[in-house]
Amino acid sequence: SQQGEEDPQALSIQEGENATMNCSYKTSINNLQWYRQNSGRGLVHLILIRSNEREKHSGRLRVTLDTSKKSSSLLITASRAADTASYFCATDAGRNTGNQFYFGTGTSLTVIP
Amino acid sequence: KAGVTQTPRYLIKTRGQQVTLSCSPISGHRSVSWYQQTPGQGLQFLFEYFSETQRNKGNFPGRFSGRQFSNSRSEMNVSTLELGDSALYLCASSLSPGDEKLFFGSGTQLSVL
């Protein structure tokens, strides 16, 4: 399977704390994306980082990418109860594969008010 | 601008039946992708359509098929349903293949009894 893995599978923190989740993937990539999914709903795009980038920020989100280790991390700072959701990394499937992505197994984040 | 619309939201079928799911992309988006999400296998790519043509297909049996209409709306069909087809089916749209950022609908929850 080309599917990536995320770690931890589940994470529970207090509101205001930072949350870090990690993603490992298997093949060379052009880019890596992070998505959020609220229970039983569709995914929402959070951030994209390209293979030639090492770090990217968007609001309270910070993403890092280490292509030598085939891994990425997502940091959510000053978490809020509304951040409670599952988070998935997604990697492209290679050249000329359009919008075919490999999604990780997901990290379930619970932020306790 | 309206988001990606999937109908129906919930569906219950019995083994051996067939089912058709519908997806209306965001206005102006011409690429539609379908993903299957299950607790055991996670998110898996089914296929992608652009300009009424299937561009990519994931590793699913021929019972899974789809099509796209001239207005970019897409349908997917599953014939001879099996218990293992129970899943959340997600549709995602983007401006074009390789646009990278996907906009997901809320999904159709299919239960096969």
PDB file of C-alpha atoms in Angstrom:
ATOM      1  CA  SER A   1       0.000   0.000   0.000  1.00  0.00           C
ATOM      2  CA  GLN A   2       1.153   3.522  -0.753  1.00  0.00           C
ATOM      3  CA  GLN A   3      -0.754   4.914   2.164  1.00  0.00           C
ATOM      4  CA  GLY A   4       1.189   6.957   4.649  1.00  0.00           C
ATOM      5  CA  GLU A   5       1.021   6.574   8.368  1.00  0.00           C
ATOM      6  CA  GLU A   6       0.296   9.177  10.973  1.00  0.00           C
ATOM      7  CA  ASP A   7       1.409   9.300  14.519  1.00  0.00           C
ATOM      8  CA  PRO A   8      -0.102   9.416  17.047  1.00  0.00           C
ATOM      9  CA  GLN A   9      -3.390   7.782  16.081  1.00  0.00           C
ATOM     10  CA  ALA A  10      -5.129   9.797  18.774  1.00  0.00           C
ATOM     11  CA  LEU A  11      -4.172  12.872  20.759  1.00  0.00           C
ATOM     12  CA  SER A  12      -5.976  14.584  23.625  1.00  0.00           C
ATOM     13  CA  ILE A  13      -4.871  17.989  24.894  1.00  0.00           C
ATOM     14  CA  GLN A  14      -6.158  20.923  26.895  1.00  0.00           C
ATOM     15  CA  GLU A  15      -7.312  24.086  25.191  1.00  0.00           C
ATOM     16  CA  GLY A  16      -4.418  26.485  24.747  1.00  0.00           C
ATOM     17  CA  GLU A  17      -1.802  23.749  24.413  1.00  0.00           C
ATOM     18  CA  ASN A  18       0.041  22.943  21.218  1.00  0.00           C
ATOM     19  CA  ALA A  19      -0.701  19.815  19.199  1.00  0.00           C
ATOM     20  CA  THR A  20       1.868  18.064  17.053  1.00  0.00           C
ATOM     21  CA  MET A  21       1.118  15.229  14.669  1.00  0.00           C
ATOM     22  CA  ASN A  22       3.468  13.417  12.358  1.00  0.00           C
ATOM     23  CA  CYS A  23       3.136  11.834   8.948  1.00  0.00           C
ATOM     24  CA  SER A  24       5.447   9.366   7.248  1.00  0.00           C
ATOM     25  CA  TYR A  25       5.133   8.431   3.592  1.00  0.00           C
ATOM     26  CA  LYS A  26       6.718   5.896   1.300  1.00  0.00           C
ATOM     27  CA  THR A  27       7.588   7.338  -2.093  1.00  0.00           C
ATOM     28  CA  SER A  28       9.133  10.501  -3.539  1.00  0.00           C
ATOM     29  CA  ILE A  29       6.689  13.362  -3.654  1.00  0.00           C
ATOM     30  CA  ASN A  30       6.118  16.669  -5.406  1.00  0.00           C
ATOM     31  CA  ASN A  31       4.052  18.046  -2.552  1.00  0.00           C
ATOM     32  CA  LEU A  32       2.374  17.132   0.714  1.00  0.00           C
ATOM     33  CA  GLN A  33      -0.895  18.485   2.008  1.00  0.00           C
ATOM     34  CA  TRP A  34      -2.728  18.439   5.319  1.00  0.00           C
ATOM     35  CA  TYR A  35      -6.492  18.163   5.603  1.00  0.00           C
ATOM     36  CA  ARG A  36      -8.916  18.311   8.528  1.00  0.00           C
ATOM     37  CA  GLN A  37     -12.070  16.245   8.825  1.00  0.00           C
ATOM     38  CA  ASN A  38     -14.796  16.850  11.331  1.00  0.00           C
ATOM     39  CA  SER A  39     -16.678  13.734  12.352  1.00  0.00           C
ATOM     40  CA  GLY A  40     -18.391  12.093   9.396  1.00  0.00           C
ATOM     41  CA  ARG A  41     -17.952  15.118   7.145  1.00  0.00           C
ATOM     42  CA  GLY A  42     -15.808  16.024   4.176  1.00  0.00           C
ATOM     43  CA  LEU A  43     -12.184  17.037   4.345  1.00  0.00           C
ATOM     44  CA  VAL A  44     -11.042  20.640   4.456  1.00  0.00           C
ATOM     45  CA  HIS A  45      -7.709  21.644   2.955  1.00  0.00           C
ATOM     46  CA  LEU A  46      -5.377  23.264   5.486  1.00  0.00           C
ATOM     47  CA  ILE A  47      -1.958  23.743   3.930  1.00  0.00           C
ATOM     48  CA  LEU A  48       0.297  22.514   1.125  1.00  0.00           C
ATOM     49  CA  ILE A  49       4.074  22.250   1.257  1.00  0.00           C
ATOM     50  CA  ARG A  50       6.198  21.508  -1.793  1.00  0.00           C
ATOM     51  CA  SER A  51       9.080  19.078  -1.856  1.00  0.00           C
ATOM     52  CA  ASN A  52      11.621  21.917  -2.105  1.00  0.00           C
ATOM     53  CA  GLU A  53      10.258  23.641   1.003  1.00  0.00           C
ATOM     54  CA  ARG A  54      11.201  22.761   4.566  1.00  0.00           C
ATOM     55  CA  GLU A  55       8.705  24.770   6.570  1.00  0.00           C
ATOM     56  CA  LYS A  56       5.496  26.638   5.989  1.00  0.00           C
ATOM     57  CA  HIS A  57       3.159  28.667   8.197  1.00  0.00           C
ATOM     58  CA  SER A  58      -0.498  29.526   7.952  1.00  0.00           C
ATOM     59  CA  GLY A  59      -2.091  31.248  10.931  1.00  0.00           C
ATOM     60  CA  ARG A  60      -1.747  28.885  13.897  1.00  0.00           C
ATOM     61  CA  LEU A  61      -0.478  26.074  11.673  1.00  0.00           C
ATOM     62  CA  ARG A  62       3.154  25.205  11.086  1.00  0.00           C
ATOM     63  CA  VAL A  63       4.143  22.399   8.745  1.00  0.00           C
ATOM     64  CA  THR A  64       7.601  20.949   8.298  1.00  0.00           C
ATOM     65  CA  LEU A  65       8.813  18.554   5.652  1.00  0.00           C
ATOM     66  CA  ASP A  66      11.882  16.341   5.684  1.00  0.00           C
ATOM     67  CA  THR A  67      12.130  14.590   2.335  1.00  0.00           C
ATOM     68  CA  SER A  68      15.239  12.659   3.387  1.00  0.00           C
ATOM     69  CA  LYS A  69      13.225  11.000   6.142  1.00  0.00           C
ATOM     70  CA  LYS A  70      10.007  10.984   4.123  1.00  0.00           C
ATOM     71  CA  SER A  71       8.180  12.650   6.971  1.00  0.00           C
ATOM     72  CA  SER A  72       6.174  15.745   7.792  1.00  0.00           C
ATOM     73  CA  SER A  73       4.767  17.273  10.937  1.00  0.00           C
ATOM     74  CA  LEU A  74       1.819  19.535  11.597  1.00  0.00           C
ATOM     75  CA  LEU A  75       1.888  21.818  14.619  1.00  0.00           C
ATOM     76  CA  ILE A  76      -1.261  23.569  15.787  1.00  0.00           C
ATOM     77  CA  THR A  77      -0.447  26.267  18.310  1.00  0.00           C
ATOM     78  CA  ALA A  78      -2.774  27.585  21.028  1.00  0.00           C
ATOM     79  CA  SER A  79      -5.369  24.930  20.287  1.00  0.00           C
ATOM     80  CA  ARG A  80      -9.096  25.569  20.577  1.00  0.00           C
ATOM     81  CA  ALA A  81     -12.037  23.260  21.150  1.00  0.00           C
ATOM     82  CA  ALA A  82     -13.025  23.909  17.524  1.00  0.00           C
ATOM     83  CA  ASP A  83      -9.771  22.242  16.409  1.00  0.00           C
ATOM     84  CA  THR A  84     -11.202  18.885  17.537  1.00  0.00           C
ATOM     85  CA  ALA A  85     -11.152  16.796  14.358  1.00  0.00           C
ATOM     86  CA  SER A  86      -9.166  14.182  12.476  1.00  0.00           C
ATOM     87  CA  TYR A  87      -6.120  15.364  10.573  1.00  0.00           C
ATOM     88  CA  PHE A  88      -4.766  13.665   7.463  1.00  0.00           C
ATOM     89  CA  CYS A  89      -1.667  14.138   5.399  1.00  0.00           C
ATOM     90  CA  ALA A  90      -1.900  13.532   1.668  1.00  0.00           C
ATOM     91  CA  THR A  91       0.869  12.999  -0.852  1.00  0.00           C
ATOM     92  CA  ASP A  92       0.645  13.155  -4.617  1.00  0.00           C
ATOM     93  CA  ALA A  93       0.850   9.922  -6.554  1.00  0.00           C
ATOM     94  CA  GLY A  94       3.481  11.163  -8.992  1.00  0.00           C
ATOM     95  CA  ARG A  95       3.628  12.929 -12.330  1.00  0.00           C
ATOM     96  CA  ASN A  96       0.540  12.974 -14.515  1.00  0.00           C
ATOM     97  CA  THR A  97      -1.674  11.471 -11.812  1.00  0.00           C
ATOM     98  CA  GLY A  98      -3.877  14.527 -11.518  1.00  0.00           C
ATOM     99  CA  ASN A  99      -5.733  14.661  -8.242  1.00  0.00           C
ATOM    100  CA  GLN A 100      -4.909  11.138  -7.134  1.00  0.00           C
ATOM    101  CA  PHE A 101      -3.512  11.413  -3.629  1.00  0.00           C
ATOM    102  CA  TYR A 102      -2.396   8.961  -0.984  1.00  0.00           C
ATOM    103  CA  PHE A 103      -3.882   9.815   2.374  1.00  0.00           C
ATOM    104  CA  GLY A 104      -2.403   8.917   5.720  1.00  0.00           C
ATOM    105  CA  THR A 105      -4.258   6.979   8.368  1.00  0.00           C
ATOM    106  CA  GLY A 106      -5.118  10.129  10.273  1.00  0.00           C
ATOM    107  CA  THR A 107      -4.661  11.546  13.756  1.00  0.00           C
ATOM    108  CA  SER A 108      -7.758  12.084  15.866  1.00  0.00           C
ATOM    109  CA  LEU A 109      -7.293  15.262  17.898  1.00  0.00           C
ATOM    110  CA  THR A 110      -9.474  16.096  20.889  1.00  0.00           C
ATOM    111  CA  VAL A 111      -9.115  19.525  22.453  1.00  0.00           C
ATOM    112  CA  ILE A 112     -10.647  19.687  25.922  1.00  0.00           C
ATOM    113  CA  PRO A 113     -12.135  23.074  26.860  1.00  0.00           C
TER     114      PRO A 113
ATOM    115  CA  LYS B   1     -20.163  30.290  -3.984  1.00  0.00           C
ATOM    116  CA  ALA B   2     -21.827  26.971  -3.174  1.00  0.00           C
ATOM    117  CA  GLY B   3     -19.580  24.113  -2.115  1.00  0.00           C
ATOM    118  CA  VAL B   4     -19.409  20.576  -3.402  1.00  0.00           C
ATOM    119  CA  THR B   5     -22.817  18.939  -3.089  1.00  0.00           C
ATOM    120  CA  GLN B   6     -23.250  15.204  -2.702  1.00  0.00           C
ATOM    121  CA  THR B   7     -26.548  13.373  -2.726  1.00  0.00           C
ATOM    122  CA  PRO B   8     -27.928  11.449  -1.048  1.00  0.00           C
ATOM    123  CA  ARG B   9     -26.341  11.985   2.375  1.00  0.00           C
ATOM    124  CA  TYR B  10     -27.237   8.528   3.624  1.00  0.00           C
ATOM    125  CA  LEU B  11     -28.110   5.359   1.769  1.00  0.00           C
ATOM    126  CA  ILE B  12     -28.994   1.848   2.905  1.00  0.00           C
ATOM    127  CA  LYS B  13     -28.869  -1.001   0.412  1.00  0.00           C
ATOM    128  CA  THR B  14     -28.773  -4.776   0.528  1.00  0.00           C
ATOM    129  CA  ARG B  15     -26.165  -7.094  -0.922  1.00  0.00           C
ATOM    130  CA  GLY B  16     -26.454  -7.582  -4.659  1.00  0.00           C
ATOM    131  CA  GLN B  17     -28.184  -4.281  -5.325  1.00  0.00           C
ATOM    132  CA  GLN B  18     -26.617  -1.410  -7.190  1.00  0.00           C
ATOM    133  CA  VAL B  19     -26.327   2.212  -6.184  1.00  0.00           C
ATOM    134  CA  THR B  20     -25.696   5.551  -7.856  1.00  0.00           C
ATOM    135  CA  LEU B  21     -24.186   8.489  -6.009  1.00  0.00           C
ATOM    136  CA  SER B  22     -24.203  12.049  -7.289  1.00  0.00           C
ATOM    137  CA  CYS B  23     -21.752  14.919  -6.984  1.00  0.00           C
ATOM    138  CA  SER B  24     -22.086  18.534  -8.087  1.00  0.00           C
ATOM    139  CA  PRO B  25     -18.728  20.326  -8.031  1.00  0.00           C
ATOM    140  CA  ILE B  26     -18.090  23.937  -7.169  1.00  0.00           C
ATOM    141  CA  SER B  27     -19.101  26.199 -10.043  1.00  0.00           C
ATOM    142  CA  GLY B  28     -16.211  26.485 -12.465  1.00  0.00           C
ATOM    143  CA  HIS B  29     -14.453  23.364 -11.225  1.00  0.00           C
ATOM    144  CA  ARG B  30     -14.026  20.827 -13.970  1.00  0.00           C
ATOM    145  CA  SER B  31     -12.160  18.041 -12.192  1.00  0.00           C
ATOM    146  CA  VAL B  32     -14.061  15.642  -9.966  1.00  0.00           C
ATOM    147  CA  SER B  33     -12.407  12.909  -7.902  1.00  0.00           C
ATOM    148  CA  TRP B  34     -14.000  10.191  -5.826  1.00  0.00           C
ATOM    149  CA  TYR B  35     -12.598   8.631  -2.675  1.00  0.00           C
ATOM    150  CA  GLN B  36     -13.797   5.799  -0.472  1.00  0.00           C
ATOM    151  CA  GLN B  37     -13.268   6.110   3.283  1.00  0.00           C
ATOM    152  CA  THR B  38     -13.524   3.162   5.639  1.00  0.00           C
ATOM    153  CA  PRO B  39     -12.248   2.686   9.200  1.00  0.00           C
ATOM    154  CA  GLY B  40     -10.012  -0.178   8.109  1.00  0.00           C
ATOM    155  CA  GLN B  41      -8.543   1.104   4.830  1.00  0.00           C
ATOM    156  CA  GLY B  42      -8.769   4.847   5.353  1.00  0.00           C
ATOM    157  CA  LEU B  43      -9.163   7.108   2.329  1.00  0.00           C
ATOM    158  CA  GLN B  44      -8.623   5.431  -1.003  1.00  0.00           C
ATOM    159  CA  PHE B  45      -8.746   6.969  -4.455  1.00  0.00           C
ATOM    160  CA  LEU B  46     -11.427   5.613  -6.754  1.00  0.00           C
ATOM    161  CA  PHE B  47     -11.194   7.699  -9.922  1.00  0.00           C
ATOM    162  CA  GLU B  48     -10.928  11.185 -11.355  1.00  0.00           C
ATOM    163  CA  TYR B  49     -12.896  12.763 -14.178  1.00  0.00           C
ATOM    164  CA  PHE B  50     -12.075  15.818 -16.243  1.00  0.00           C
ATOM    165  CA  SER B  51     -13.894  17.032 -19.331  1.00  0.00           C
ATOM    166  CA  GLU B  52     -16.168  13.976 -19.214  1.00  0.00           C
ATOM    167  CA  THR B  53     -13.161  11.638 -19.413  1.00  0.00           C
ATOM    168  CA  GLN B  54     -11.791   9.348 -16.753  1.00  0.00           C
ATOM    169  CA  ARG B  55      -8.189  10.399 -16.174  1.00  0.00           C
ATOM    170  CA  ASN B  56      -7.102   8.049 -13.424  1.00  0.00           C
ATOM    171  CA  LYS B  57      -8.493   5.023 -11.706  1.00  0.00           C
ATOM    172  CA  GLY B  58      -7.576   3.519  -8.379  1.00  0.00           C
ATOM    173  CA  ASN B  59      -7.266  -0.120  -7.493  1.00  0.00           C
ATOM    174  CA  PHE B  60     -10.937  -1.031  -7.275  1.00  0.00           C
ATOM    175  CA  PRO B  61     -12.872  -3.776  -9.067  1.00  0.00           C
ATOM    176  CA  GLY B  62     -14.883  -3.087 -12.187  1.00  0.00           C
ATOM    177  CA  ARG B  63     -18.075  -2.971 -10.093  1.00  0.00           C
ATOM    178  CA  PHE B  64     -17.091   0.603  -9.328  1.00  0.00           C
ATOM    179  CA  SER B  65     -17.669   2.966 -12.225  1.00  0.00           C
ATOM    180  CA  GLY B  66     -18.357   6.584 -12.819  1.00  0.00           C
ATOM    181  CA  ARG B  67     -19.068   9.240 -15.356  1.00  0.00           C
ATOM    182  CA  GLN B  68     -19.023  12.971 -15.754  1.00  0.00           C
ATOM    183  CA  PHE B  69     -21.503  15.127 -17.581  1.00  0.00           C
ATOM    184  CA  SER B  70     -20.919  18.206 -19.706  1.00  0.00           C
ATOM    185  CA  ASN B  71     -21.807  20.460 -16.756  1.00  0.00           C
ATOM    186  CA  SER B  72     -19.029  18.736 -14.721  1.00  0.00           C
ATOM    187  CA  ARG B  73     -21.493  16.968 -12.444  1.00  0.00           C
ATOM    188  CA  SER B  74     -20.402  13.428 -11.745  1.00  0.00           C
ATOM    189  CA  GLU B  75     -21.993  10.175 -10.726  1.00  0.00           C
ATOM    190  CA  MET B  76     -20.463   7.004  -9.444  1.00  0.00           C
ATOM    191  CA  ASN B  77     -22.104   3.618  -9.588  1.00  0.00           C
ATOM    192  CA  VAL B  78     -21.451   0.482  -7.606  1.00  0.00           C
ATOM    193  CA  SER B  79     -23.045  -2.694  -8.907  1.00  0.00           C
ATOM    194  CA  THR B  80     -23.591  -6.008  -7.126  1.00  0.00           C
ATOM    195  CA  LEU B  81     -23.020  -4.466  -3.715  1.00  0.00           C
ATOM    196  CA  GLU B  82     -21.007  -6.340  -1.123  1.00  0.00           C
ATOM    197  CA  LEU B  83     -20.921  -5.837   2.636  1.00  0.00           C
ATOM    198  CA  GLY B  84     -17.404  -4.456   2.309  1.00  0.00           C
ATOM    199  CA  ASP B  85     -18.651  -1.612   0.152  1.00  0.00           C
ATOM    200  CA  SER B  86     -20.108   0.031   3.238  1.00  0.00           C
ATOM    201  CA  ALA B  87     -18.205   3.286   3.477  1.00  0.00           C
ATOM    202  CA  LEU B  88     -18.283   7.042   3.295  1.00  0.00           C
ATOM    203  CA  TYR B  89     -17.924   8.025  -0.356  1.00  0.00           C
ATOM    204  CA  LEU B  90     -16.371  11.429  -0.792  1.00  0.00           C
ATOM    205  CA  CYS B  91     -16.372  13.556  -3.870  1.00  0.00           C
ATOM    206  CA  ALA B  92     -13.808  16.316  -4.353  1.00  0.00           C
ATOM    207  CA  SER B  93     -13.561  18.983  -6.999  1.00  0.00           C
ATOM    208  CA  SER B  94     -10.826  21.256  -8.262  1.00  0.00           C
ATOM    209  CA  LEU B  95     -10.338  23.628 -11.164  1.00  0.00           C
ATOM    210  CA  SER B  96      -8.358  21.054 -13.108  1.00  0.00           C
ATOM    211  CA  PRO B  97      -6.271  17.899 -12.620  1.00  0.00           C
ATOM    212  CA  GLY B  98      -3.055  18.703 -10.870  1.00  0.00           C
ATOM    213  CA  ASP B  99      -4.614  21.748  -9.256  1.00  0.00           C
ATOM    214  CA  GLU B 100      -3.605  20.051  -6.019  1.00  0.00           C
ATOM    215  CA  LYS B 101      -6.035  21.654  -3.621  1.00  0.00           C
ATOM    216  CA  LEU B 102      -9.194  19.581  -3.346  1.00  0.00           C
ATOM    217  CA  PHE B 103     -12.569  20.788  -2.140  1.00  0.00           C
ATOM    218  CA  PHE B 104     -14.547  17.937  -0.611  1.00  0.00           C
ATOM    219  CA  GLY B 105     -18.262  17.387  -0.258  1.00  0.00           C
ATOM    220  CA  SER B 106     -19.779  16.046   2.952  1.00  0.00           C
ATOM    221  CA  GLY B 107     -19.977  12.578   1.494  1.00  0.00           C
ATOM    222  CA  THR B 108     -22.551   9.855   1.063  1.00  0.00           C
ATOM    223  CA  GLN B 109     -22.635   7.295   3.859  1.00  0.00           C
ATOM    224  CA  LEU B 110     -23.475   3.952   2.253  1.00  0.00           C
ATOM    225  CA  SER B 111     -24.497   1.024   4.403  1.00  0.00           C
ATOM    226  CA  VAL B 112     -24.817  -2.387   2.777  1.00  0.00           C
ATOM    227  CA  LEU B 113     -26.861  -4.930   4.746  1.00  0.00           C
TER     228      LEU B 113
END
